[in-house]
Structures are given as C-alpha cells and as structure tokens.
GROMACS .gro file of C-alpha atoms in nm:
model
  292
    1MET     CA    1  17.822   9.308  10.179
    2GLU     CA    2  17.942   9.371   9.812
    3SER     CA    3  18.322   9.420   9.816
    4SER     CA    4  18.495   9.631   9.536
    5MET     CA    5  18.801   9.430   9.627
    6LYS     CA    6  19.022   9.367   9.301
    7ILE     CA    7  19.192   9.027   9.236
    8SER     CA    8  19.311   8.836   8.984
    9LEU     CA    9  19.101   8.574   8.751
   10ALA     CA   10  19.322   8.336   8.900
   11GLN     CA   11  19.228   8.454   9.270
   12LYS     CA   12  18.895   8.484   9.160
   13LEU     CA   13  18.859   8.118   9.040
   14ARG     CA   14  19.015   7.986   9.346
   15ALA     CA   15  18.769   8.180   9.582
   16TYR     CA   16  18.468   7.958   9.390
   17PHE     CA   17  18.645   7.665   9.422
   18ASP     CA   18  18.725   7.759   9.826
   19LEU     CA   19  18.308   7.834   9.831
   20THR     CA   20  18.212   7.505   9.785
   21LYS     CA   21  18.423   7.360  10.045
   22PHE     CA   22  18.593   7.087   9.852
   23ARG     CA   23  18.726   6.900  10.084
   24LEU     CA   24  18.388   6.842  10.281
   25SER     CA   25  18.162   6.808  10.007
   26LEU     CA   26  18.417   6.527   9.926
   27THR     CA   27  18.326   6.370  10.232
   28VAL     CA   28  17.922   6.382  10.122
   29VAL     CA   29  17.984   6.250   9.803
   30PHE     CA   30  18.164   5.980   9.919
   31SER     CA   31  17.871   5.853  10.177
   32SER     CA   32  17.629   5.934   9.880
   33CYS     CA   33  17.769   5.682   9.640
   34PHE     CA   34  17.849   5.427   9.909
   35GLY     CA   35  17.431   5.408   9.933
   36TYR     CA   36  17.428   5.426   9.575
   37SER     CA   37  17.634   5.127   9.538
   38LEU     CA   38  17.509   4.896   9.833
   39PHE     CA   39  17.196   4.879   9.672
   40SER     CA   40  17.337   4.819   9.313
   41ASN     CA   41  17.416   4.454   9.219
   42ASP     CA   42  17.573   4.516   8.885
   43ILE     CA   43  17.743   4.888   8.938
   44ASN     CA   44  17.735   5.144   8.627
   45PHE     CA   45  18.036   5.350   8.682
   46SER     CA   46  17.932   5.623   8.421
   47TYR     CA   47  17.608   5.669   8.642
   48LEU     CA   48  17.785   5.663   8.982
   49ALA     CA   49  18.055   5.928   8.845
   50ILE     CA   50  17.706   6.129   8.710
   51PHE     CA   51  17.489   6.093   9.071
   52GLY     CA   52  17.863   6.183   9.242
   53LEU     CA   53  17.879   6.514   9.001
   54ALA     CA   54  17.493   6.604   9.092
   55ALA     CA   55  17.599   6.533   9.462
   56PHE     CA   56  17.861   6.757   9.497
   57CYS     CA   57  17.716   7.001   9.338
   58VAL     CA   58  17.402   7.028   9.576
   59THR     CA   59  17.613   7.012   9.888
   60ALA     CA   60  17.830   7.300   9.744
   61ALA     CA   61  17.489   7.491   9.704
   62ALA     CA   62  17.380   7.425  10.065
   63ASN     CA   63  17.752   7.491  10.212
   64ILE     CA   64  17.733   7.842   9.969
   65ILE     CA   65  17.385   7.952  10.140
   66ASN     CA   66  17.571   7.831  10.496
   67GLN     CA   67  17.830   8.045  10.395
   68ILE     CA   68  17.612   8.377  10.269
   69LYS     CA   69  17.423   8.392  10.618
   70GLU     CA   70  17.648   8.338  10.835
   71ILE     CA   71  17.930   8.654  10.643
   72GLU     CA   72  17.965   8.877  10.943
   73LEU     CA   73  17.978   8.528  11.139
   74ASP     CA   74  18.261   8.415  11.000
   75LYS     CA   75  18.464   8.761  10.986
   76LEU     CA   76  18.487   8.736  11.350
   77MET     CA   77  18.679   8.369  11.372
   78THR     CA   78  19.026   8.296  11.314
   79ARG     CA   79  18.959   7.962  11.103
   80THR     CA   80  18.684   8.171  10.875
   81GLU     CA   81  18.796   8.500  10.826
   82ASN     CA   82  19.006   8.426  10.585
   83ARG     CA   83  18.677   8.265  10.336
   84PRO     CA   84  18.589   8.398  10.005
   85LEU     CA   85  18.271   8.604  10.129
   86PRO     CA   86  18.427   8.742  10.468
   87SER     CA   87  18.759   8.826  10.314
   88GLY     CA   88  18.585   9.016  10.010
   89LYS     CA   89  18.719   8.806   9.755
   90LEU     CA   90  18.342   8.707   9.652
   91SER     CA   91  18.060   8.927   9.645
   92ILE     CA   92  17.700   8.815   9.810
   93SER     CA   93  17.584   8.784   9.453
   94GLU     CA   94  17.843   8.625   9.291
   95ALA     CA   95  17.821   8.348   9.598
   96ALA     CA   96  17.431   8.343   9.532
   97LEU     CA   97  17.429   8.301   9.178
   98PHE     CA   98  17.727   8.033   9.167
   99GLY     CA   99  17.520   7.869   9.451
  100PHE     CA  100  17.207   7.878   9.223
  101VAL     CA  101  17.389   7.709   8.972
  102LEU     CA  102  17.533   7.452   9.136
  103GLY     CA  103  17.162   7.361   9.336
  104ALA     CA  104  16.960   7.365   9.021
  105PHE     CA  105  17.196   7.172   8.837
  106GLY     CA  106  17.271   6.905   9.058
  107LEU     CA  107  16.877   6.903   9.212
  108SER     CA  108  16.788   6.827   8.854
  109THR     CA  109  17.014   6.611   8.724
  110ILE     CA  110  16.949   6.364   9.086
  111ALA     CA  111  16.577   6.405   8.970
  112PHE     CA  112  16.507   6.402   8.646
  113LEU     CA  113  16.837   6.143   8.563
  114PHE     CA  114  16.760   5.893   8.871
  115ASN     CA  115  16.407   5.946   8.995
  116ILE     CA  116  16.223   6.251   9.227
  117SER     CA  117  16.195   6.081   9.530
  118ALA     CA  118  16.570   6.106   9.557
  119GLY     CA  119  16.531   6.428   9.401
  120LEU     CA  120  16.288   6.582   9.683
  121LEU     CA  121  16.500   6.440   9.909
  122SER     CA  122  16.800   6.629   9.827
  123LEU     CA  123  16.612   6.949   9.831
  124LEU     CA  124  16.503   6.880  10.164
  125SER     CA  125  16.840   6.835  10.275
  126LEU     CA  126  16.950   7.177  10.148
  127ILE     CA  127  16.639   7.329  10.282
  128LEU     CA  128  16.753   7.201  10.632
  129TYR     CA  129  17.154   7.278  10.617
  130GLY     CA  130  17.064   7.577  10.454
  131PHE     CA  131  16.769   7.765  10.635
  132VAL     CA  132  16.753   7.549  10.991
  133TYR     CA  133  17.042   7.460  11.111
  134THR     CA  134  17.227   7.714  10.961
  135PRO     CA  135  17.090   8.003  11.239
  136LEU     CA  136  16.996   7.752  11.503
  137LYS     CA  137  17.401   7.736  11.599
  138ARG     CA  138  17.377   8.048  11.787
  139VAL     CA  139  17.054   7.938  11.961
  140GLY     CA  140  17.158   7.574  12.138
  141PRO     CA  141  17.259   7.278  12.081
  142ILE     CA  142  16.956   7.175  11.964
  143ALA     CA  143  17.119   7.265  11.609
  144VAL     CA  144  17.349   6.924  11.599
  145ALA     CA  145  17.061   6.764  11.605
  146VAL     CA  146  16.879   6.969  11.359
  147GLY     CA  147  17.181   6.935  11.160
  148ALA     CA  148  17.269   6.539  11.175
  149LEU     CA  149  16.913   6.509  10.995
  150PRO     CA  150  17.082   6.659  10.638
  151GLY     CA  151  17.431   6.528  10.806
  152ALA     CA  152  17.228   6.174  10.728
  153PHE     CA  153  17.121   6.160  10.421
  154PRO     CA  154  17.367   6.135  10.159
  155PRO     CA  155  17.340   5.752  10.160
  156MET     CA  156  16.990   5.702  10.185
  157ILE     CA  157  17.030   5.954   9.913
  158GLY     CA  158  17.260   5.741   9.733
  159TRP     CA  159  17.017   5.399   9.774
  160VAL     CA  160  16.694   5.570   9.679
  161ALA     CA  161  16.834   5.732   9.427
  162ALA     CA  162  16.967   5.351   9.288
  163SER     CA  163  16.682   5.168   9.396
  164GLY     CA  164  16.361   5.451   9.333
  165HIS     CA  165  16.224   5.336   9.661
  166PHE     CA  166  16.305   5.424  10.076
  167GLY     CA  167  16.254   5.150  10.331
  168LEU     CA  168  16.404   4.949  10.560
  169GLU     CA  169  16.767   4.964  10.413
  170PRO     CA  170  16.830   5.319  10.348
  171GLY     CA  171  16.627   5.374  10.685
  172ILE     CA  172  16.986   5.205  10.895
  173LEU     CA  173  17.174   5.375  10.654
  174PHE     CA  174  17.087   5.713  10.765
  175ALA     CA  175  17.000   5.613  11.120
  176ILE     CA  176  17.393   5.503  11.147
  177GLN     CA  177  17.520   5.850  11.038
  178PHE     CA  178  17.257   6.013  11.236
  179PHE     CA  179  17.380   5.871  11.569
  180TRP     CA  180  17.723   5.890  11.453
  181GLN     CA  181  17.680   6.301  11.390
  182PHE     CA  182  17.654   6.367  11.732
  183PRO     CA  183  18.018   6.263  11.842
  184HIS     CA  184  18.163   6.384  11.571
  185PHE     CA  185  18.036   6.716  11.561
  186TRP     CA  186  18.100   6.767  11.936
  187ALA     CA  187  18.405   6.640  11.933
  188ILE     CA  188  18.474   6.971  11.648
  189ALA     CA  189  18.298   7.204  11.887
  190TRP     CA  190  18.545   7.096  12.164
  191VAL     CA  191  18.815   7.143  12.001
  192LEU     CA  192  18.693   7.462  11.849
  193ASP     CA  193  18.473   7.584  12.139
  194ASP     CA  194  18.695   7.911  12.213
  195ASP     CA  195  18.654   7.996  11.882
  196TYR     CA  196  18.320   7.964  11.823
  197LYS     CA  197  18.239   8.197  12.073
  198LYS     CA  198  18.341   8.459  11.919
  199ALA     CA  199  18.031   8.413  11.652
  200GLY     CA  200  17.797   8.342  11.951
  201PHE     CA  201  17.816   7.947  11.856
  202LYS     CA  202  17.672   7.742  12.103
  203LEU     CA  203  17.693   7.346  12.029
  204LEU     CA  204  17.828   7.171  12.303
  205PRO     CA  205  17.588   6.956  12.489
  206SER     CA  206  17.617   7.059  12.836
  207LYS     CA  207  17.574   7.466  12.946
  208GLY     CA  208  17.901   7.372  13.110
  209GLY     CA  209  18.054   7.339  12.762
  210LYS     CA  210  18.369   7.088  12.790
  211ASP     CA  211  18.283   6.908  13.065
  212LEU     CA  212  18.173   6.546  13.176
  213ASN     CA  213  17.846   6.568  13.117
  214SER     CA  214  17.913   6.696  12.782
  215ALA     CA  215  18.154   6.385  12.730
  216ILE     CA  216  17.944   6.195  12.912
  217GLN     CA  217  17.674   6.271  12.624
  218ILE     CA  218  17.926   6.202  12.296
  219MET     CA  219  17.924   5.849  12.507
  220ILE     CA  220  17.575   5.795  12.514
  221TYR     CA  221  17.547   5.863  12.132
  222THR     CA  222  17.855   5.637  12.043
  223LEU     CA  223  17.665   5.335  12.184
  224PHE     CA  224  17.384   5.355  11.968
  225LEU     CA  225  17.630   5.255  11.724
  226LEU     CA  226  17.688   4.904  11.878
  227PRO     CA  227  17.423   4.730  11.787
  228LEU     CA  228  17.362   4.959  11.502
  229CYS     CA  229  17.659   4.845  11.239
  230TRP     CA  230  17.472   4.500  11.269
  231VAL     CA  231  17.156   4.517  11.143
  232PRO     CA  232  17.289   4.579  10.768
  233TYR     CA  233  17.400   4.192  10.802
  234TYR     CA  234  17.075   4.107  10.928
  235LEU     CA  235  16.883   4.273  10.640
  236GLN     CA  236  17.100   4.075  10.408
  237MET     CA  237  17.263   4.412  10.291
  238THR     CA  238  17.636   4.325  10.343
  239ARG     CA  239  17.831   4.045  10.479
  240ILE     CA  240  17.888   3.891  10.841
  241ASP     CA  241  18.274   4.026  10.810
  242SER     CA  242  18.152   4.368  10.718
  243ALA     CA  243  17.897   4.356  11.058
  244VAL     CA  244  18.272   4.247  11.227
  245ILE     CA  245  18.486   4.513  11.107
  246ALA     CA  246  18.237   4.793  11.158
  247MET     CA  247  18.192   4.597  11.538
  248LEU     CA  248  18.552   4.663  11.595
  249CYS     CA  249  18.552   5.048  11.481
  250SER     CA  250  18.273   5.100  11.666
  251ILE     CA  251  18.425   4.951  12.016
  252LEU     CA  252  18.710   5.176  11.929
  253PHE     CA  253  18.504   5.476  11.847
  254LEU     CA  254  18.351   5.476  12.195
  255ALA     CA  255  18.710   5.405  12.422
  256GLN     CA  256  18.832   5.733  12.210
  257THR     CA  257  18.489   5.881  12.427
  258LEU     CA  258  18.569   5.715  12.735
  259TYR     CA  259  18.903   5.871  12.717
  260LEU     CA  260  18.717   6.202  12.698
  261MET     CA  261  18.556   6.147  12.948
  262LYS     CA  262  18.888   6.029  13.198
  263GLU     CA  263  19.134   6.329  13.043
  264ARG     CA  264  18.813   6.592  12.907
  265THR     CA  265  19.092   6.788  12.692
  266LYS     CA  266  19.185   6.931  12.392
  267LYS     CA  267  19.416   6.680  12.294
  268ALA     CA  268  19.147   6.392  12.389
  269ALA     CA  269  18.862   6.600  12.205
  270MET     CA  270  19.137   6.615  11.870
  271GLY     CA  271  19.139   6.268  11.923
  272LEU     CA  272  18.783   6.211  11.900
  273MET     CA  273  18.755   6.444  11.630
  274PHE     CA  274  19.020   6.276  11.411
  275GLY     CA  275  18.869   5.898  11.449
  276SER     CA  276  18.524   6.030  11.394
  277PHE     CA  277  18.697   6.167  11.035
  278LEU     CA  278  18.809   5.793  11.008
  279TYR     CA  279  18.529   5.578  11.152
  280LEU     CA  280  18.244   5.652  10.884
  281PRO     CA  281  18.464   5.583  10.548
  282ILE     CA  282  18.623   5.303  10.698
  283VAL     CA  283  18.213   5.143  10.813
  284GLN     CA  284  18.156   5.215  10.431
  285ILE     CA  285  18.424   5.096  10.264
  286ALA     CA  286  18.365   4.744  10.487
  287TYR     CA  287  18.027   4.735  10.425
  288LEU     CA  288  18.131   4.757  10.014
  289MET     CA  289  18.309   4.434  10.040
  290ASN     CA  290  18.114   4.226   9.895
  291LYS     CA  291  18.070   4.440   9.600
  292PHE     CA  292  18.419   4.463   9.444
   0.00000   0.00000   0.00000
C-alpha cells in the first residue's frame, strides 16, 4: 500500500524511528553486547559501541521486514494499527529502502570490522526472523520455536564477533536464551490473545488456547533454565556467585509459571510476561559481574 498522506518532517522522522521498534531492538543489542563482553578479557568500548550500533541496525532491518510483510494484518489489531505502515505515515517503498540501508550497514560492519562468521550468523538471523518466522505466525505454535532461533542468536553472535570462533561457550549462551523465549513469547501471546486472534495468529502451544495445557508447556520449557544457568560456571565462563544469582532468578521465574498454571488468568500471564523481561538482563548482568 502506497500512501499519499501528508505529514510533517518531524512526523516523518518519528515514523522512521518507530519503524525500528527501538526498545525491542535495544534488548537485542544488550544481549549481543553481553555475549561480546563476556568473551573479552579487556573490553574495547569503542569497538563494543560500534558492534552495538551494527547489531541495532540489523535488528531494526529485521523488524522492518516483519512490518512490511504484516502491514495488512497490523491494520486488524488494536496494538499495531497506528504503526507507521498501516497508518500511512510511511510507504512500503520508504520502509523497504530504510530497512535495506540499515541491514546493509549493519551486516557489512559486523562481517568486515569483526569477522565473517558473525556476519553470516547475523544474516541468517535476519532471514529466519523476517522471512520464516513472520509467515508462520498464522500457521501455529511452530512459529514460536522458529522465532526462538533468531531470538537466541544475539549473545552467540556477540561472542563469535569478539572471539572469531564457535564452541560450547557461545552454544550455551544460545541455549539459555533459546529456552527462555518459550515462556517469554507464550506469556505475551496469552496476554494479547484476543488481539492476535483478529489477525489469525496462532501462537499459544495448546489448541485450547489459554488453558492448563498451555500453562504446563510454559512451565516445562522454564524448567530447562535451571540446569542450563549453571553451565557457564562449569565452562569457566563466569564465577559461582553469578551462577547462584542465575539459579535464584530461574526458580522465581519457574514459580511464576506455576502460579499461571494455578490461576490461568490474564493477570498471572502479565506477571510472567514482565518477569520474563526482567529475567534475561538480570542473569546476563550477573554473568558479567567478574568483568567489571
């Protein structure tokens, strides 16, 4: 849809800013910089800032692809109907050009200033999110599993960008963030279920939707975090006090899923959703305690 809507320069700039999903993109940047910093014994903050900017650009480009492909669906949902594309503040061609520039800059910076491996992982993440996960959201909960892949890439990409190689260490960073995404995404899907249904999104794990079966599956995936949070310590990536903090956070996170199983209400799901937003940065900061 191309729009002839007349808006001011300030509104146009704001629309471009909104198109990046700034706050969401920042969470990805944080995880990416966490992985980069966890490897580095002597952190070069100039390089870290450049890497963070490049990671932001790639993430924003993926978000723009998502919004272009879902423009008609975004018009149907209350939470998305005022986004830049469905509202007509930006045209598809403007968004596509902006996304291409951001993606090209971010990917080339990561590939050539850091290493090709990190650049290829970033490209794979963008493709999986924009072109695989996005259309699957109307198919079923398989979308959450597919979306959890690019969603878990950031700390792994950060480690590979800093180290130049793969191994168990970036693999465990990927695994922790991968399993965290299931309770995180499903809590959001529970809270926004009515709005998602307007666009035909089928993200909850049970065909019954907001039922005990969905709550049990959310709890099961959270259980994986309890042993996984200790692995960075056993791999000598971090100290035992960091592992203890991560374990306590995982237990509290699990308790929220048990509460959701008991109550099965939107309020309980909102508590789990906000808890999931807090869990990951707190655990990642704990793992970085021995770096600063």
